[in-house]
PDB file of C-alpha atoms in Angstrom:
ATOM      1  CA  MET M  13     -21.762 115.658-123.731  1.00 38.00           C
ATOM      2  CA  ILE M  14     -23.099 114.983-120.235  1.00 39.00           C
ATOM      3  CA  ARG M  15     -20.126 116.817-118.730  1.00 38.00           C
ATOM      4  CA  LYS M  16     -20.727 119.848-120.982  1.00 37.00           C
ATOM      5  CA  LYS M  17     -24.406 120.003-119.944  1.00 38.00           C
ATOM      6  CA  TRP M  18     -23.397 119.659-116.291  1.00 35.00           C
ATOM      7  CA  LEU M  19     -20.844 122.483-116.598  1.00 36.00           C
ATOM      8  CA  LEU M  20     -23.342 124.757-118.357  1.00 38.00           C
ATOM      9  CA  GLY M  21     -25.988 123.967-115.757  1.00 42.00           C
ATOM     10  CA  MET M  22     -23.611 124.656-112.865  1.00 38.00           C
ATOM     11  CA  ALA M  23     -22.516 127.928-114.470  1.00 40.00           C
ATOM     12  CA  ALA M  24     -26.146 129.020-114.694  1.00 39.00           C
ATOM     13  CA  VAL M  25     -26.811 128.029-111.072  1.00 36.00           C
ATOM     14  CA  LEU M  26     -23.773 129.990-109.921  1.00 37.00           C
ATOM     15  CA  GLY M  27     -24.735 132.983-112.054  1.00 40.00           C
ATOM     16  CA  LEU M  28     -21.706 132.809-114.317  1.00 36.00           C
ATOM     17  CA  ALA M  29     -21.936 134.088-117.865  1.00 38.00           C
ATOM     18  CA  LEU M  30     -20.237 131.681-120.249  1.00 35.00           C
ATOM     19  CA  PRO M  31     -19.653 132.777-123.818  1.00 34.00           C
ATOM     20  CA  ALA M  32     -21.676 130.722-126.289  1.00 34.00           C
ATOM     21  CA  GLY M  33     -20.431 132.930-129.091  1.00 33.00           C
ATOM     22  CA  ALA M  34     -18.979 136.393-129.169  1.00 30.00           C
ATOM     23  CA  LYS M  35     -22.004 137.989-127.482  1.00 34.00           C
ATOM     24  CA  ASP M  36     -24.211 135.212-126.137  1.00 38.00           C
ATOM     25  CA  ALA M  37     -24.522 133.925-122.588  1.00 39.00           C
ATOM     26  CA  VAL M  38     -26.280 130.755-121.506  1.00 40.00           C
ATOM     27  CA  THR M  39     -29.404 131.024-119.395  1.00 42.00           C
ATOM     28  CA  THR M  40     -30.844 127.889-117.842  1.00 42.00           C
ATOM     29  CA  THR M  41     -34.415 127.767-116.651  1.00 43.00           C
ATOM     30  CA  THR M  42     -36.561 125.044-115.209  1.00 42.00           C
ATOM     31  CA  ASP M  43     -39.953 124.438-116.749  1.00 43.00           C
ATOM     32  CA  SER M  44     -41.913 123.939-113.546  1.00 43.00           C
ATOM     33  CA  MET M  45     -44.828 122.350-115.395  1.00 43.00           C
ATOM     34  CA  LYS M  46     -42.740 119.639-117.017  1.00 41.00           C
ATOM     35  CA  GLY M  47     -39.832 119.422-114.579  1.00 41.00           C
ATOM     36  CA  THR M  48     -37.300 119.725-117.395  1.00 41.00           C
ATOM     37  CA  THR M  49     -34.374 122.079-117.762  1.00 44.00           C
ATOM     38  CA  MET M  50     -33.997 124.050-120.976  1.00 50.00           C
ATOM     39  CA  THR M  51     -30.947 125.985-122.098  1.00 52.00           C
ATOM     40  CA  LYS M  52     -31.478 128.895-124.449  1.00 60.00           C
ATOM     41  CA  PRO M  53     -28.888 131.452-125.577  1.00 78.00           C
ATOM     42  CA  VAL M  54     -29.815 135.064-124.855  1.00 88.00           C
ATOM     43  CA  GLU M  55     -27.827 137.886-126.404  1.00 90.00           C
ATOM     44  CA  LYS M  56     -26.742 140.193-123.579  1.00 94.00           C
ATOM     45  CA  ILE M  57     -27.035 143.974-123.807  1.00 95.00           C
ATOM     46  CA  THR M  58     -24.528 146.093-121.922  1.00 94.00           C
ATOM     47  CA  LYS M  59     -24.893 149.867-121.725  1.00 96.00           C
ATOM     48  CA  THR M  60     -23.461 152.585-119.539  1.00 96.00           C
ATOM     49  CA  GLU M  61     -25.580 154.265-116.887  1.00 96.00           C
ATOM     50  CA  ASP M  62     -25.681 157.418-119.043  1.00 97.00           C
ATOM     51  CA  GLU M  63     -26.915 155.440-122.067  1.00 98.00           C
ATOM     52  CA  TRP M  64     -29.717 153.896-119.981  1.00 98.00           C
ATOM     53  CA  ARG M  65     -30.655 157.348-118.590  1.00 97.00           C
ATOM     54  CA  LYS M  66     -31.037 158.698-122.140  1.00 97.00           C
ATOM     55  CA  GLU M  67     -33.179 155.761-123.327  1.00 96.00           C
ATOM     56  CA  LEU M  68     -35.477 155.244-120.338  1.00 98.00           C
ATOM     57  CA  SER M  69     -37.960 157.514-118.596  1.00 97.00           C
ATOM     58  CA  SER M  70     -36.869 158.600-115.109  1.00 97.00           C
ATOM     59  CA  GLU M  71     -39.290 156.093-113.536  1.00 97.00           C
ATOM     60  CA  GLN M  72     -38.129 153.257-115.814  1.00 98.00           C
ATOM     61  CA  PHE M  73     -34.525 154.080-114.921  1.00 98.00           C
ATOM     62  CA  ARG M  74     -35.324 154.087-111.191  1.00 98.00           C
ATOM     63  CA  LEU M  75     -37.022 150.690-111.342  1.00 97.00           C
ATOM     64  CA  LEU M  76     -35.072 148.843-114.046  1.00 98.00           C
ATOM     65  CA  ARG M  77     -31.554 150.096-113.288  1.00 98.00           C
ATOM     66  CA  LYS M  78     -31.748 151.079-109.588  1.00 97.00           C
ATOM     67  CA  HIS M  79     -33.950 148.187-108.373  1.00 95.00           C
ATOM     68  CA  GLY M  80     -36.875 150.374-107.368  1.00 95.00           C
ATOM     69  CA  THR M  81     -40.486 149.325-106.777  1.00 95.00           C
ATOM     70  CA  GLU M  82     -43.612 151.085-107.972  1.00 96.00           C
ATOM     71  CA  GLN M  83     -46.424 151.742-105.520  1.00 96.00           C
ATOM     72  CA  ALA M  84     -48.962 148.907-105.333  1.00 96.00           C
ATOM     73  CA  PHE M  85     -52.185 149.255-107.358  1.00 96.00           C
ATOM     74  CA  THR M  86     -50.796 152.159-109.440  1.00 96.00           C
ATOM     75  CA  GLY M  87     -49.152 150.339-112.348  1.00 96.00           C
ATOM     76  CA  GLU M  88     -50.549 150.349-115.859  1.00 96.00           C
ATOM     77  CA  TYR M  89     -50.803 146.538-115.982  1.00 97.00           C
ATOM     78  CA  ALA M  90     -51.926 145.824-112.413  1.00 94.00           C
ATOM     79  CA  HIS M  91     -55.533 145.213-113.460  1.00 93.00           C
ATOM     80  CA  THR M  92     -55.437 144.745-117.236  1.00 94.00           C
ATOM     81  CA  LYS M  93     -56.740 141.554-118.766  1.00 94.00           C
ATOM     82  CA  ASP M  94     -55.561 142.419-122.287  1.00 96.00           C
ATOM     83  CA  LYS M  95     -54.073 139.545-124.294  1.00 97.00           C
ATOM     84  CA  GLY M  96     -50.541 139.692-125.628  1.00 97.00           C
ATOM     85  CA  MET M  97     -46.862 139.381-124.785  1.00 98.00           C
ATOM     86  CA  TYR M  98     -45.298 141.338-121.932  1.00 98.00           C
ATOM     87  CA  LYS M  99     -41.823 142.509-122.941  1.00 98.00           C
ATOM     88  CA  CYS M 100     -38.969 144.155-121.052  1.00 98.00           C
ATOM     89  CA  ALA M 101     -39.368 147.954-121.180  1.00 98.00           C
ATOM     90  CA  GLY M 102     -35.579 148.263-121.332  1.00 98.00           C
ATOM     91  CA  CYS M 103     -34.715 145.955-124.222  1.00 98.00           C
ATOM     92  CA  GLY M 104     -37.896 144.401-125.641  1.00 97.00           C
ATOM     93  CA  LEU M 105     -37.163 140.788-124.652  1.00 98.00           C
ATOM     94  CA  GLU M 106     -40.345 138.699-124.392  1.00 97.00           C
ATOM     95  CA  LEU M 107     -40.823 137.931-120.684  1.00 98.00           C
ATOM     96  CA  PHE M 108     -44.377 136.772-119.894  1.00 98.00           C
ATOM     97  CA  THR M 109     -47.480 135.795-121.860  1.00 98.00           C
ATOM     98  CA  SER M 110     -50.889 137.086-120.842  1.00 97.00           C
ATOM     99  CA  ASP M 111     -51.958 133.436-120.508  1.00 97.00           C
ATOM    100  CA  THR M 112     -49.769 133.144-117.381  1.00 98.00           C
ATOM    101  CA  LYS M 113     -51.033 136.386-115.774  1.00 97.00           C
ATOM    102  CA  PHE M 114     -53.326 136.145-112.753  1.00 97.00           C
ATOM    103  CA  ASP M 115     -54.822 138.453-110.124  1.00 96.00           C
ATOM    104  CA  SER M 116     -52.754 137.942-106.979  1.00 96.00           C
ATOM    105  CA  GLY M 117     -54.460 140.757-105.069  1.00 95.00           C
ATOM    106  CA  THR M 118     -51.058 142.326-104.344  1.00 96.00           C
ATOM    107  CA  GLY M 119     -51.412 145.374-106.595  1.00 96.00           C
ATOM    108  CA  TRP M 120     -48.707 144.336-109.060  1.00 97.00           C
ATOM    109  CA  PRO M 121     -49.028 142.332-112.264  1.00 98.00           C
ATOM    110  CA  SER M 122     -48.408 138.688-111.378  1.00 98.00           C
ATOM    111  CA  TYR M 123     -47.501 135.708-113.551  1.00 98.00           C
ATOM    112  CA  TYR M 124     -47.007 132.060-112.666  1.00 98.00           C
ATOM    113  CA  MET M 125     -44.308 131.398-115.278  1.00 98.00           C
ATOM    114  CA  PRO M 126     -41.911 133.423-117.463  1.00 98.00           C
ATOM    115  CA  VAL M 127     -40.982 132.685-121.060  1.00 97.00           C
ATOM    116  CA  ALA M 128     -38.229 130.025-121.000  1.00 95.00           C
ATOM    117  CA  GLY M 129     -34.788 131.625-120.643  1.00 95.00           C
ATOM    118  CA  ALA M 130     -36.176 135.173-120.354  1.00 97.00           C
ATOM    119  CA  VAL M 131     -35.437 135.898-116.692  1.00 97.00           C
ATOM    120  CA  GLU M 132     -32.629 135.390-114.227  1.00 97.00           C
ATOM    121  CA  THR M 133     -32.783 135.575-110.449  1.00 97.00           C
ATOM    122  CA  THR M 134     -30.556 136.772-107.626  1.00 96.00           C
ATOM    123  CA  THR M 135     -30.913 136.857-103.853  1.00 95.00           C
ATOM    124  CA  ASP M 136     -32.114 140.238-102.569  1.00 93.00           C
ATOM    125  CA  THR M 137     -31.370 140.979 -98.891  1.00 93.00           C
ATOM    126  CA  ALA M 138     -32.492 144.630 -98.868  1.00 89.00           C
ATOM    127  CA  TYR M 139     -34.732 145.952 -96.090  1.00 89.00           C
ATOM    128  CA  GLY M 140     -33.900 143.085 -93.721  1.00 92.00           C
ATOM    129  CA  MET M 141     -35.670 140.485 -95.890  1.00 92.00           C
ATOM    130  CA  VAL M 142     -34.434 137.635 -98.060  1.00 94.00           C
ATOM    131  CA  ARG M 143     -36.254 137.559-101.388  1.00 95.00           C
ATOM    132  CA  THR M 144     -35.593 136.306-104.896  1.00 97.00           C
ATOM    133  CA  GLU M 145     -35.166 139.212-107.287  1.00 97.00           C
ATOM    134  CA  VAL M 146     -36.103 138.775-110.963  1.00 98.00           C
ATOM    135  CA  HIS M 147     -34.036 140.360-113.765  1.00 98.00           C
ATOM    136  CA  CYS M 148     -34.328 140.463-117.542  1.00 98.00           C
ATOM    137  CA  ALA M 149     -31.919 137.867-118.951  1.00 97.00           C
ATOM    138  CA  ARG M 150     -30.884 140.194-121.792  1.00 98.00           C
ATOM    139  CA  CYS M 151     -30.352 143.638-120.222  1.00 98.00           C
ATOM    140  CA  GLY M 152     -30.250 142.757-116.511  1.00 97.00           C
ATOM    141  CA  GLY M 153     -33.078 145.175-115.728  1.00 98.00           C
ATOM    142  CA  HIS M 154     -34.845 144.730-112.382  1.00 98.00           C
ATOM    143  CA  LEU M 155     -38.356 143.397-112.975  1.00 98.00           C
ATOM    144  CA  GLY M 156     -39.606 142.512-109.495  1.00 98.00           C
ATOM    145  CA  HIS M 157     -39.530 139.421-107.264  1.00 97.00           C
ATOM    146  CA  VAL M 158     -40.687 135.807-107.369  1.00 98.00           C
ATOM    147  CA  PHE M 159     -42.429 134.066-104.472  1.00 97.00           C
ATOM    148  CA  ASP M 160     -43.510 130.476-103.835  1.00 97.00           C
ATOM    149  CA  ASP M 161     -47.155 131.313-103.137  1.00 97.00           C
ATOM    150  CA  GLY M 162     -48.563 131.300-106.661  1.00 97.00           C
ATOM    151  CA  PRO M 163     -51.222 129.160-108.308  1.00 97.00           C
ATOM    152  CA  ALA M 164     -50.919 125.831-110.083  1.00 96.00           C
ATOM    153  CA  PRO M 165     -49.294 124.652-112.188  1.00 96.00           C
ATOM    154  CA  THR M 166     -46.005 126.152-110.865  1.00 97.00           C
ATOM    155  CA  GLY M 167     -46.826 127.438-107.387  1.00 97.00           C
ATOM    156  CA  GLN M 168     -44.806 130.562-108.203  1.00 98.00           C
ATOM    157  CA  ARG M 169     -45.839 134.230-108.261  1.00 98.00           C
ATOM    158  CA  TYR M 170     -43.681 136.513-110.365  1.00 99.00           C
ATOM    159  CA  CYS M 171     -44.607 139.911-108.905  1.00 98.00           C
ATOM    160  CA  ILE M 172     -43.495 142.409-111.568  1.00 98.00           C
ATOM    161  CA  ASN M 173     -43.433 146.215-111.772  1.00 98.00           C
ATOM    162  CA  SER M 174     -45.661 147.529-114.601  1.00 98.00           C
ATOM    163  CA  VAL M 175     -43.041 150.177-115.415  1.00 98.00           C
ATOM    164  CA  SER M 176     -40.592 147.363-116.240  1.00 98.00           C
ATOM    165  CA  LEU M 177     -42.970 146.005-118.897  1.00 98.00           C
ATOM    166  CA  LYS M 178     -44.460 146.893-122.277  1.00 98.00           C
ATOM    167  CA  LEU M 179     -47.490 144.932-123.502  1.00 98.00           C
ATOM    168  CA  ASP M 180     -47.405 143.891-127.163  1.00 97.00           C
ATOM    169  CA  LYS M 181     -51.047 143.155-128.006  1.00 95.00           C
ATOM    170  CA  THR M 182     -50.129 141.812-131.467  1.00 89.00           C
ATOM    171  CA  LYS M 183     -48.462 138.681-130.055  1.00 75.00           C
TER     172      LYS M 183
END
């Protein structure tokens, strides 16, 4: 049992998708507030570029599928204080709760913690910088970046494009 958990954890660290069923992959996240690691299966969505183009607006496609960034202070959710659940605009996966949203002063919606298992990260070396890019764990859509300059309790700032999100005020 310990070996299985170790293998699953290492696969997640290395970014490998291991089948947990016919369609599921394992995503491992660390709960920064409790210091524990949780493993939660997330059903992956795979679509062609043409399928994504048909389903998304041109701006959603540019940001979610081509790793774009919206201009600071222009996004729909940059200043909102509405309560609810922020979901991926590409696939509807629950990503962030409004309880974790804060005003970072950067011009993008910022959160100190995602929903467990909802996001994955990769290293982004574009534009001569090294940053940690944040993706939806289900559809792989580009959401934004995470930085280690956020508030307590995690010290992290998930800086997310509004176009990559849809706010569900019923949650």
